[in-house]
Tab-separated table of N, CA and C in Angstrom:
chain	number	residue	atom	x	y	z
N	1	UNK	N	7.985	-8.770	67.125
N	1	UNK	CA	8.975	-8.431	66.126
N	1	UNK	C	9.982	-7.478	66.739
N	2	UNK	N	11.332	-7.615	66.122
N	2	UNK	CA	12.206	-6.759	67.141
N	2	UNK	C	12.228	-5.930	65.839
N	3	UNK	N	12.592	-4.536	66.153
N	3	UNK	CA	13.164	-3.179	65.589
N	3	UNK	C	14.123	-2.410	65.875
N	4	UNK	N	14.811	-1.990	65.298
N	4	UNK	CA	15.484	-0.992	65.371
N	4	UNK	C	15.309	0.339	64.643
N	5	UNK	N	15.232	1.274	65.329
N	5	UNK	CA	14.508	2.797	65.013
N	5	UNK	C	15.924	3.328	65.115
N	6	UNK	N	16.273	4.467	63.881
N	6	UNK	CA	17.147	5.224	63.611
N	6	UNK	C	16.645	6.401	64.026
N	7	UNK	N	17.004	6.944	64.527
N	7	UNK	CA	16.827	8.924	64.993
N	7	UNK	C	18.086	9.875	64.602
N	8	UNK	N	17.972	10.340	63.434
N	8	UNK	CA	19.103	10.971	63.238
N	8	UNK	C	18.823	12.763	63.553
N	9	UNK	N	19.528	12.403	63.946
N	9	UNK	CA	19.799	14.178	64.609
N	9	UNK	C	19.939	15.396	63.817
N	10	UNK	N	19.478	16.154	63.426
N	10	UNK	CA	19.598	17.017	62.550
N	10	UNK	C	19.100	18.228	62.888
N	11	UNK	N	20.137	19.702	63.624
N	11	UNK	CA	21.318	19.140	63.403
N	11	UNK	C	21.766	18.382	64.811
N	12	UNK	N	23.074	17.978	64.670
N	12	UNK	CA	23.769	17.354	65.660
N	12	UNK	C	23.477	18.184	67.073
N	13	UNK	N	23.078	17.173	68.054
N	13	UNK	CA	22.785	18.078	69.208
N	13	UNK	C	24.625	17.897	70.162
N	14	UNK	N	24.631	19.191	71.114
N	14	UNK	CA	25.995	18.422	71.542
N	14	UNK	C	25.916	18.323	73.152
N	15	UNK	N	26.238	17.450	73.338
N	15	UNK	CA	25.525	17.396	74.966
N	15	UNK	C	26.734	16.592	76.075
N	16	UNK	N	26.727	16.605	77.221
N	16	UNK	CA	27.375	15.020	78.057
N	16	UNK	C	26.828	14.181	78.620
N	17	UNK	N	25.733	14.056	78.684
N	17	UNK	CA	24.600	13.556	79.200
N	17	UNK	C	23.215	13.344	78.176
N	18	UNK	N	23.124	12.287	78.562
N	18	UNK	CA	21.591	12.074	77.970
N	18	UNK	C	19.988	11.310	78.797
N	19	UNK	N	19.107	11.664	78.458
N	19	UNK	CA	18.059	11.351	79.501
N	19	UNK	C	17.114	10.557	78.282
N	20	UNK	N	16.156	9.092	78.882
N	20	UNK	CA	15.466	8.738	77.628
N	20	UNK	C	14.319	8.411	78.491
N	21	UNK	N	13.196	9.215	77.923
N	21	UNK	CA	12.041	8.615	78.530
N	21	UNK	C	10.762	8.001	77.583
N	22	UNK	N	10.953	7.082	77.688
N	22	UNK	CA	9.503	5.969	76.728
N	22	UNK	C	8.232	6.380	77.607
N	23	UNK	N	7.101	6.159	76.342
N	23	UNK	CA	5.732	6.702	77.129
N	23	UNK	C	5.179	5.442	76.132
N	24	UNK	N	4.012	5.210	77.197
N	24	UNK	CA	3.085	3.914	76.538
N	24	UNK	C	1.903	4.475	76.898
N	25	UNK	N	0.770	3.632	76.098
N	25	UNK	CA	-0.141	3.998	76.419
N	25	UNK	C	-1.154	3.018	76.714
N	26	UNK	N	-0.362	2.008	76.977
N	26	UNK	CA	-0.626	0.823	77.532
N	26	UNK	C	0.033	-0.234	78.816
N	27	UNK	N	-0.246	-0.740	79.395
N	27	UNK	CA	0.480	-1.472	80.497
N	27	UNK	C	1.201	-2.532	80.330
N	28	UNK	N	1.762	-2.534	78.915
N	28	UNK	CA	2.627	-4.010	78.429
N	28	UNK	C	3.840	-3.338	78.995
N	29	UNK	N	5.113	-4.665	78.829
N	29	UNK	CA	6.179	-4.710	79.019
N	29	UNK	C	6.856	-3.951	78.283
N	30	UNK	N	7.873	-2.981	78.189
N	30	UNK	CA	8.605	-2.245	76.987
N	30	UNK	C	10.211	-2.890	77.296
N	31	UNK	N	10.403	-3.900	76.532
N	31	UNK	CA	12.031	-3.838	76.442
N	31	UNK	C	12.393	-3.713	75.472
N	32	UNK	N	14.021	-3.087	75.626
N	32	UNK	CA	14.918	-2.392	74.691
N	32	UNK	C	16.045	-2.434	74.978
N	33	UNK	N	17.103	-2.293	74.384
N	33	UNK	CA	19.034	-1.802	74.081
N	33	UNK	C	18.618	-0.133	73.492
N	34	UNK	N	19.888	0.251	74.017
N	34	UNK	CA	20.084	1.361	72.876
N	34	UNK	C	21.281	1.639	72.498
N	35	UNK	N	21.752	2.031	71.463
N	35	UNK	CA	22.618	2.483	71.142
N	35	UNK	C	23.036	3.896	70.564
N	36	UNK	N	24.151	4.773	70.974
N	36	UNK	CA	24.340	5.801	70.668
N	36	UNK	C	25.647	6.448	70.140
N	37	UNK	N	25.537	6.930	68.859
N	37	UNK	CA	26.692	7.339	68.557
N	37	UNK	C	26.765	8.948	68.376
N	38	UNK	N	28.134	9.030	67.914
N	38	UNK	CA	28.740	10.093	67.859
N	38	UNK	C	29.654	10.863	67.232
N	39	UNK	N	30.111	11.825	67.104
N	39	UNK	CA	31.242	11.617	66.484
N	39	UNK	C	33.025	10.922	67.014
N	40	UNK	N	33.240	10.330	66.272
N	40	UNK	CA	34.278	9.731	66.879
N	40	UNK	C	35.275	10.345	67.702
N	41	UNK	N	34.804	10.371	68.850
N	41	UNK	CA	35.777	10.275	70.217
N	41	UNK	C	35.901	9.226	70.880
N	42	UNK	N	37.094	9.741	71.873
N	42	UNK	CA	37.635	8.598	72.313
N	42	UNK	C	36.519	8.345	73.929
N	43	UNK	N	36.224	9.282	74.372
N	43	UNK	CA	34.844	9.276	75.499
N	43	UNK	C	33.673	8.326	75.380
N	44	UNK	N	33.774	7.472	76.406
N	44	UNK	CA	32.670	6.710	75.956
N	44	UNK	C	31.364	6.732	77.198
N	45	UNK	N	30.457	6.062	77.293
N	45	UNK	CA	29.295	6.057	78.503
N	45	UNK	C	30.044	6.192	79.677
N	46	UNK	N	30.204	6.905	80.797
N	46	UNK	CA	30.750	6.705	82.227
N	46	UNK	C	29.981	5.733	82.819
N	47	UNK	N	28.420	5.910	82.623
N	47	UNK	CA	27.494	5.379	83.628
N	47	UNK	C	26.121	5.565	83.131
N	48	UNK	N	25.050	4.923	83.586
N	48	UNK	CA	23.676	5.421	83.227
N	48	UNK	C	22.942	4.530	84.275
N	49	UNK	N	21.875	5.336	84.978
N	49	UNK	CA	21.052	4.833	85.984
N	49	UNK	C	19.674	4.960	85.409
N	50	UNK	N	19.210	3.618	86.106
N	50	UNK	CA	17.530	3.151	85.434
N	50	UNK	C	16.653	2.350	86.349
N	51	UNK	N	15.695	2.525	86.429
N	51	UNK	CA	15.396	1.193	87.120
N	51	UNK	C	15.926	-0.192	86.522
N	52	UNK	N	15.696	-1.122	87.960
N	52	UNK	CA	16.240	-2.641	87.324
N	52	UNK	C	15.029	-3.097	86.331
N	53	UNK	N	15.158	-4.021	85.521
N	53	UNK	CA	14.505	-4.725	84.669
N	53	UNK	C	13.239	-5.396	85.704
N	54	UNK	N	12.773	-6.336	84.913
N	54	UNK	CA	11.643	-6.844	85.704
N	54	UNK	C	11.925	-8.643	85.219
N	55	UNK	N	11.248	-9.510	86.448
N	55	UNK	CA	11.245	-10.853	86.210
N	55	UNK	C	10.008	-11.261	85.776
N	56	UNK	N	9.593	-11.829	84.590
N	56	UNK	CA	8.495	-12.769	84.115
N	56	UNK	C	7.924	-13.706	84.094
N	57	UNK	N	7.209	-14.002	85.120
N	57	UNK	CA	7.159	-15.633	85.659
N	57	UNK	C	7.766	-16.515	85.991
N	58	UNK	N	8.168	-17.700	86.109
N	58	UNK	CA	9.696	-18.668	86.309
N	58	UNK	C	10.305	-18.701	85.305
N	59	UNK	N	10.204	-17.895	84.385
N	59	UNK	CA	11.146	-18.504	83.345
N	59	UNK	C	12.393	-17.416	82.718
N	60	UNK	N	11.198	-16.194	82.763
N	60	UNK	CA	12.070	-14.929	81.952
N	60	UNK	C	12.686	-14.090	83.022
N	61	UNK	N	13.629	-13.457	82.620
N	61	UNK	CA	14.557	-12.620	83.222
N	61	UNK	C	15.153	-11.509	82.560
N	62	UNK	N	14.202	-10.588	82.075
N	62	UNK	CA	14.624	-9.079	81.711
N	62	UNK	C	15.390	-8.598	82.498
N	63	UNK	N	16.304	-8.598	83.390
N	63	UNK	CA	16.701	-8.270	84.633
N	63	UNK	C	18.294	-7.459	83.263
N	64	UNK	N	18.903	-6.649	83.965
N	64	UNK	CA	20.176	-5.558	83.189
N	64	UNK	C	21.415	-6.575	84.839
N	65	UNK	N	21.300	-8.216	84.442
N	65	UNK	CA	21.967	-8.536	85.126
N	65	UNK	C	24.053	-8.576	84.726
N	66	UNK	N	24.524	-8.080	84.132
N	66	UNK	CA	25.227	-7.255	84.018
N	66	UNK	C	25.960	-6.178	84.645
N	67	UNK	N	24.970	-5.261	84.816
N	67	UNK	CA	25.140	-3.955	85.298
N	67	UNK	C	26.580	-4.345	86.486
N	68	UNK	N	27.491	-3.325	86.572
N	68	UNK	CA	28.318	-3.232	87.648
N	68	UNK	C	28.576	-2.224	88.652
N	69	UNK	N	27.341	-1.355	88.794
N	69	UNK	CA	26.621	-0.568	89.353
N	69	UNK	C	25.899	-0.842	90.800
N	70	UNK	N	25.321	0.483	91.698
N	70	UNK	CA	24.940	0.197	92.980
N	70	UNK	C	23.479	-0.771	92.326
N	71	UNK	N	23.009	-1.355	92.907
N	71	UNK	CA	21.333	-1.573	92.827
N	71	UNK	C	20.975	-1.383	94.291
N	72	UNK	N	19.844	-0.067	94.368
N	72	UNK	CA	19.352	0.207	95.651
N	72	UNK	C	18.052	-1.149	96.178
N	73	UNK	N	18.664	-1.935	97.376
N	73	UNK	CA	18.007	-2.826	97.603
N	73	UNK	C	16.385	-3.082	97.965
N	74	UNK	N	15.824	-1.747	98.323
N	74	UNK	CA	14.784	-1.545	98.307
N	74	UNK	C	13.799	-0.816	96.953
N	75	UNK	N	14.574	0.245	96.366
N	75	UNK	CA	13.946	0.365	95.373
N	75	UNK	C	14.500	-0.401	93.634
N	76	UNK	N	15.416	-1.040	93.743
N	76	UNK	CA	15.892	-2.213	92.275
N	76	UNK	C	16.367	-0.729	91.447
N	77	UNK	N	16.483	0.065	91.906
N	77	UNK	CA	17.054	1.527	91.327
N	77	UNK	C	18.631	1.528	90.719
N	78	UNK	N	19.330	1.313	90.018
N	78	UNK	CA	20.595	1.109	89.120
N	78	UNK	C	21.338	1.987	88.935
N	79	UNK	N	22.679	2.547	89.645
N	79	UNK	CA	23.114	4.253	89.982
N	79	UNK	C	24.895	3.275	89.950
N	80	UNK	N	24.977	4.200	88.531
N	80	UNK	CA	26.783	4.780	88.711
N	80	UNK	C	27.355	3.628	87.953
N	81	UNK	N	26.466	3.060	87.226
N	81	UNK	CA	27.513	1.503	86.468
N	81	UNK	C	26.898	1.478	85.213
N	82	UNK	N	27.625	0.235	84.614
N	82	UNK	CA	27.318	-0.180	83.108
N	82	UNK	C	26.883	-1.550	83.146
N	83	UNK	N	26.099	-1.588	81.672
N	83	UNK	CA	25.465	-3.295	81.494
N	83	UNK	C	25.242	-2.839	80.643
N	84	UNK	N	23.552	-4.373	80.494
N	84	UNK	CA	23.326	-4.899	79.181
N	84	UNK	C	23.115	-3.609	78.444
N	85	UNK	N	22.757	-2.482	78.709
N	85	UNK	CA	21.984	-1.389	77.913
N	85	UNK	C	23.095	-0.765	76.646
N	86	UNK	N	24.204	-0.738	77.111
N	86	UNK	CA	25.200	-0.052	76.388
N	86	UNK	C	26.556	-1.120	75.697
N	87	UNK	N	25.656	-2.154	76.014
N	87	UNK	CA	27.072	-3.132	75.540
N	87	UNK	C	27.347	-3.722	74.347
N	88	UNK	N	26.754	-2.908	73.640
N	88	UNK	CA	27.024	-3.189	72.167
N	88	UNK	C	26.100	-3.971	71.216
N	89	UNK	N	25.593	-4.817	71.753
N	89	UNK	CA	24.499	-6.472	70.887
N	89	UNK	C	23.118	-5.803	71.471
N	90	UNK	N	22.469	-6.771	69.974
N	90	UNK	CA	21.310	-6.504	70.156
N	90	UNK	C	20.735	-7.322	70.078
N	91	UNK	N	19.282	-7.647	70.891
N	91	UNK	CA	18.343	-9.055	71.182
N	91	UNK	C	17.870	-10.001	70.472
N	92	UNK	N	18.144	-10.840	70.642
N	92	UNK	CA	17.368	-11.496	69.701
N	92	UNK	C	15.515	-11.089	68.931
N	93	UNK	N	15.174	-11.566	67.945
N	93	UNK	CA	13.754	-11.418	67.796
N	93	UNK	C	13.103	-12.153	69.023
N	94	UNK	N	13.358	-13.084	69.374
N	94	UNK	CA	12.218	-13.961	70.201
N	94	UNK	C	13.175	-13.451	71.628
N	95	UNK	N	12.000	-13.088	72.116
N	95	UNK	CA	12.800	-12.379	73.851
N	95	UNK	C	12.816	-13.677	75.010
N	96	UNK	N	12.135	-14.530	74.316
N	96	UNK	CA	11.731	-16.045	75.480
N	96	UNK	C	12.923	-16.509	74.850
N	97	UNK	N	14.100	-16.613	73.774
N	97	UNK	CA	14.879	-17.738	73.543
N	97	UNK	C	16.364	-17.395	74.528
N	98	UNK	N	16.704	-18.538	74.906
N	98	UNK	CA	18.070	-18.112	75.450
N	98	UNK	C	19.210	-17.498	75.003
N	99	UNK	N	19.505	-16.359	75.814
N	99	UNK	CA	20.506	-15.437	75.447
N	99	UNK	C	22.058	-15.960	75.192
N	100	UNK	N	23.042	-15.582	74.699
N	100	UNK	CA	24.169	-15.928	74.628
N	100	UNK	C	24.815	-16.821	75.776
N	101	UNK	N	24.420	-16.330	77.115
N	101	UNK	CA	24.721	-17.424	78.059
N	101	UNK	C	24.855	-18.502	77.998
N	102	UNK	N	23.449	-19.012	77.073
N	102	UNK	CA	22.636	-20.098	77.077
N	102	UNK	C	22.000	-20.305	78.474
N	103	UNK	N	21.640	-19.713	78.989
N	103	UNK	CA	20.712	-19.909	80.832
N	103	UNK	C	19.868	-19.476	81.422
N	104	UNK	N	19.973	-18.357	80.416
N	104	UNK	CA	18.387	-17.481	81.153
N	104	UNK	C	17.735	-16.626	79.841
N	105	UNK	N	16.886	-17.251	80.123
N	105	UNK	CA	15.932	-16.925	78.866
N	105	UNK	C	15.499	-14.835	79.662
N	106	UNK	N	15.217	-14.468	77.648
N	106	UNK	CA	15.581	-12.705	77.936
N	106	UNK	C	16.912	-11.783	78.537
N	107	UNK	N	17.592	-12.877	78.693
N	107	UNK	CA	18.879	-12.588	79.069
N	107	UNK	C	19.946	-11.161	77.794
N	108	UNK	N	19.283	-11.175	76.959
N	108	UNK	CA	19.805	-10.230	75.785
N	108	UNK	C	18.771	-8.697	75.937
N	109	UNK	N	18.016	-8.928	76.862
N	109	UNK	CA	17.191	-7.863	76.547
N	109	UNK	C	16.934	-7.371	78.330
N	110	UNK	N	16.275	-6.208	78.297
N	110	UNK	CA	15.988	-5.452	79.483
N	110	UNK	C	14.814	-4.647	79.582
N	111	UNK	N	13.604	-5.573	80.382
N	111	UNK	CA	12.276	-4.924	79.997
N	111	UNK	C	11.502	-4.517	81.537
N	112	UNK	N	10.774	-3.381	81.502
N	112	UNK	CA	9.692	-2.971	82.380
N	112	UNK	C	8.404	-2.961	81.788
N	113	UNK	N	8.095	-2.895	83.445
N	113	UNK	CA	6.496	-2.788	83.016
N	113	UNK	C	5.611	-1.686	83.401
N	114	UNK	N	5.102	-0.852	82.310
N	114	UNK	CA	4.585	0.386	82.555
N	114	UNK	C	4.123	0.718	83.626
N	115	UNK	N	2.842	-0.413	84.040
N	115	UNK	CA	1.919	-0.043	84.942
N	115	UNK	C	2.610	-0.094	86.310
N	116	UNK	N	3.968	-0.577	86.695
N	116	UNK	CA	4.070	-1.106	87.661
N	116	UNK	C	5.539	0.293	88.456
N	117	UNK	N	5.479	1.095	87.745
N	117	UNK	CA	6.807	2.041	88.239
N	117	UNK	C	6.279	3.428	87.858
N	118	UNK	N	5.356	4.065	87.385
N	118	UNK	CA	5.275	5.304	86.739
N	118	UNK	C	6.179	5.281	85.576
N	119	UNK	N	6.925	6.526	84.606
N	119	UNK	CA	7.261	6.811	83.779
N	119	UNK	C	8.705	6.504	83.943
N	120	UNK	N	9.284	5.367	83.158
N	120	UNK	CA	10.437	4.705	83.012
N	120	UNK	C	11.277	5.729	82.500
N	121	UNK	N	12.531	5.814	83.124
N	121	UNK	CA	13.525	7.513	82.556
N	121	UNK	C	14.931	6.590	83.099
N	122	UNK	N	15.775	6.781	82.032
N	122	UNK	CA	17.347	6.152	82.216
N	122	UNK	C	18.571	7.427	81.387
N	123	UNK	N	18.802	7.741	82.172
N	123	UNK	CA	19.877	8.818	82.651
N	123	UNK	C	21.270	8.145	82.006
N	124	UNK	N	22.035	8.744	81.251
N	124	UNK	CA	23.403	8.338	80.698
N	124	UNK	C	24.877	9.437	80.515
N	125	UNK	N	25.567	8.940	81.141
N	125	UNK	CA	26.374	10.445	81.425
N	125	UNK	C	27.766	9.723	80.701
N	126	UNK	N	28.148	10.514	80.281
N	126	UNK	CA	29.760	10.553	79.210
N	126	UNK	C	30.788	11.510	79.957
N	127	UNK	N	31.881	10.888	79.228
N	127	UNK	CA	32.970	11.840	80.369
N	127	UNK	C	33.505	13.614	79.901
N	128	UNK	N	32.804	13.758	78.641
N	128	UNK	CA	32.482	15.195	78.648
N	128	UNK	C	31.590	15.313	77.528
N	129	UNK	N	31.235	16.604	77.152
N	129	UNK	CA	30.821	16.717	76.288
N	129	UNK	C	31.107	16.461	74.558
N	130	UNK	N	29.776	15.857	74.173
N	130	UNK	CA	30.003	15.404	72.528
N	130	UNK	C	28.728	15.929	71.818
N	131	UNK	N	29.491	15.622	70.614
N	131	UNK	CA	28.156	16.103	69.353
N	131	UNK	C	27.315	14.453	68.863
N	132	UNK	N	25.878	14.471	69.343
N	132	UNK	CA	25.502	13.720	68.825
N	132	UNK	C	24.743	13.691	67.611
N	133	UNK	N	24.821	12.730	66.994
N	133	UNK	CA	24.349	12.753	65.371
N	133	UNK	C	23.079	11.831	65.434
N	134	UNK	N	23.260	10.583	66.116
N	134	UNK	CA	22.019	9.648	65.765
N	134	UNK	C	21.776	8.684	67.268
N	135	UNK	N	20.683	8.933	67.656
N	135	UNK	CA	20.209	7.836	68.689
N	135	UNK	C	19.442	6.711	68.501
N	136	UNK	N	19.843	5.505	68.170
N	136	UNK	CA	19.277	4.035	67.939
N	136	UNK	C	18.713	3.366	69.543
N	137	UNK	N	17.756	3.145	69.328
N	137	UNK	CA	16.736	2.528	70.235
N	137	UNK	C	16.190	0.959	69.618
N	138	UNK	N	16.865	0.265	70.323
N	138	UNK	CA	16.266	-1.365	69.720
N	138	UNK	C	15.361	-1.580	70.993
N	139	UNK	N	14.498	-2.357	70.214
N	139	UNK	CA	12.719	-2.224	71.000
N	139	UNK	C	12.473	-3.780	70.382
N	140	UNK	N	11.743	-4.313	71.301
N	140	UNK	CA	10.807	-5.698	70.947
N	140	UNK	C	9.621	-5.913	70.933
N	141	UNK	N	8.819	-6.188	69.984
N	141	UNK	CA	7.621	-5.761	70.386
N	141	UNK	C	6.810	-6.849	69.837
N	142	UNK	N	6.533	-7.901	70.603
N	142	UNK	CA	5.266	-8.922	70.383
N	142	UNK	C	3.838	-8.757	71.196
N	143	UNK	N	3.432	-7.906	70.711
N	143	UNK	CA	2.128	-7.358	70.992
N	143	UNK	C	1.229	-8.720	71.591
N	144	UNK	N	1.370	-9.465	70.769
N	144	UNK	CA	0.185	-11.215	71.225
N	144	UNK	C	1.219	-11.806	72.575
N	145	UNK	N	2.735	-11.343	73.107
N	145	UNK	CA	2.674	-12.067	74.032
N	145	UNK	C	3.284	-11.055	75.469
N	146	UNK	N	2.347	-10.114	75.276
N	146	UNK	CA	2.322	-8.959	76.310
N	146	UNK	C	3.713	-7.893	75.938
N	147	UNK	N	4.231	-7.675	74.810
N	147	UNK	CA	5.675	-7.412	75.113
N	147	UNK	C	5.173	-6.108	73.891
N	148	UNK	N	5.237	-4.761	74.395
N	148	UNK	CA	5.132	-3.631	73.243
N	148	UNK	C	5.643	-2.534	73.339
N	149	UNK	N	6.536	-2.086	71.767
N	149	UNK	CA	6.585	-0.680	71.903
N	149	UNK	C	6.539	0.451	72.164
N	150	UNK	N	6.811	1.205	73.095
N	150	UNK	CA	6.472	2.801	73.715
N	150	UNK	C	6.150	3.366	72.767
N	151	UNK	N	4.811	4.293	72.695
N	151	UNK	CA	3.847	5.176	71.546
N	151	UNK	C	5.170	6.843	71.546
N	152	UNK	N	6.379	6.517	72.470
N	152	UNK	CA	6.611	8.061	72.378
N	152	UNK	C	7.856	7.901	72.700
N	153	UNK	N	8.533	8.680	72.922
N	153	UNK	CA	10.031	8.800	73.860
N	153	UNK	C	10.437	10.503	73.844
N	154	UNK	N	10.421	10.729	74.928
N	154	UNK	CA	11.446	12.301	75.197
N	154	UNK	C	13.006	12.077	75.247
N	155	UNK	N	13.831	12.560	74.156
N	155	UNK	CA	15.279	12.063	74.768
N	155	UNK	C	15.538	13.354	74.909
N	156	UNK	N	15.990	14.056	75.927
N	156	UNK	CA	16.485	15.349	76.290
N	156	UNK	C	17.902	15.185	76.630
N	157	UNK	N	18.774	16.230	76.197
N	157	UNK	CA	20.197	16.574	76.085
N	157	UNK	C	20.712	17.259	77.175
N	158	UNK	N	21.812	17.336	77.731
N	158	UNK	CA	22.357	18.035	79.028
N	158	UNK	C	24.020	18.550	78.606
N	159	UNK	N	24.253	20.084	79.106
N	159	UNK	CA	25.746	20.396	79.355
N	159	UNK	C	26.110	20.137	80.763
N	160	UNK	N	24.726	20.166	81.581
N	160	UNK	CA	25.179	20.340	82.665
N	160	UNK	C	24.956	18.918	84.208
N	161	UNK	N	25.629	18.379	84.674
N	161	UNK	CA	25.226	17.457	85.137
N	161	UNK	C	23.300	17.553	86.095
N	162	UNK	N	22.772	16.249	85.682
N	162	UNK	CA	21.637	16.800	86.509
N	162	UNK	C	20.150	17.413	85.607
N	163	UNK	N	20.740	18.075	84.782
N	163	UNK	CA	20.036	19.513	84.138
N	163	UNK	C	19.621	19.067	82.575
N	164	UNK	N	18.420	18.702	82.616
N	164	UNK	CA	17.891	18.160	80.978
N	164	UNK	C	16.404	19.227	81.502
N	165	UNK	N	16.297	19.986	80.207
N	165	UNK	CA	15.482	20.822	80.062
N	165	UNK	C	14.925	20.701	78.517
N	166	UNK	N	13.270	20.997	78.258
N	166	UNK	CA	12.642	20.774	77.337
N	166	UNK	C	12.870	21.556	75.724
N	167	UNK	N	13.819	22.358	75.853
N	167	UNK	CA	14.309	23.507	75.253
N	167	UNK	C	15.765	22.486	74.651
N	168	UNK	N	15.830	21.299	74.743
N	168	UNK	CA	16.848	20.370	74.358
N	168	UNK	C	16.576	19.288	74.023
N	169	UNK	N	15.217	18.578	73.783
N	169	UNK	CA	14.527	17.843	73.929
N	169	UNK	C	14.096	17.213	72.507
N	170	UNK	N	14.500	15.954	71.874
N	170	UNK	CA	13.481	15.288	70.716
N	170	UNK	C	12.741	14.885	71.418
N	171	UNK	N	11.748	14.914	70.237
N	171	UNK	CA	10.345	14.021	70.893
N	171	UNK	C	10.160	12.759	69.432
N	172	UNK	N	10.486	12.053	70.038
N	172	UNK	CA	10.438	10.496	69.358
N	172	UNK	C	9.250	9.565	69.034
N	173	UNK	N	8.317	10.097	67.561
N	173	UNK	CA	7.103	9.192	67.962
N	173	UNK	C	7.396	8.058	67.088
N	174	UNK	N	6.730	6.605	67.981
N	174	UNK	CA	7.006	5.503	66.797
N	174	UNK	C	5.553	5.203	66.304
């Protein structure tokens, strides 16, 4: 089932940067979009680095193939660009059906796999500082076909490039 989780901020945190880290407590796949607003400025995402997505047998392709960013060739590491994560749409319910392309199935969505990277953390930097009000996290979660929800998320706030400290920090349980 896909979801979308509202986090409204209260109060408004104000930050230029944002850090999101999902915690599982299991070794399924976690894919997600997110979306983030604000108050209306004209500043939008500069960039956000993540690991790359992951491939699912011959068929699926969680991959953030999109992105217009470095990808470090040895570690699939995603530094200084934009994609699927911030581009507005959100996944279909069924993550196996073909994405808008029509060509590659999961193509709407961008998923890892717990067991296989340590603690998944995607970094998002804006071109200055804003007041945020609400952080939306769209998540997919078909538990019967390996694909689930993170039990947690740290989203920590930054003035300063680099610098997310726990003293700035929601803690997001679903």
């Amino acid at each position: 089932q896909s979801t979308v989780a509202r986090n409204i901020l209260n109060p408004p945190i104000i930050a230029s940067a944002i850090r999101i880290v999902p915690y599982s407590n299991h070794s399924r796949t976690v894919c997600l979009r997110v979306g983030i607003t604000g108050c209306p400025f004209f500043e939008q995402v500069l960039a956000y680095n993540t690991p790359q997505g992951m491939v699912r047998g011959a068929t699926l392709e969680l991959l953030d193939i999109t992105y217009d960013g470095v990808e470090d060739p040895v570690t699939g590491f995603l530094r200084g660009g934009l994609g699927q994560l911030v581009d507005g749409k959100y996944g279909s319910k069924d993550f196996r059906a073909f994405g808008e392309n029509g060509v590659i199935r999961g193509y709407e969505w961008v998923g890892w796999k717990n067991k296989s990277m340590g603690p998944l953390q995607m970094d998002f930097t804006f071109k200055s500082i804003r007041k945020f009000k609400t952080v939306l996290i769209h998540i997919n979660n078909h538990y019967t076909r390996d694909i689930q929800i993170f039990s947690r998320a740290k989203i920590y706030f930054s003035n300063e490039e680099g610098k997310f400290g726990d003293d700035r920090a929601v803690d997001y349980l679903y």
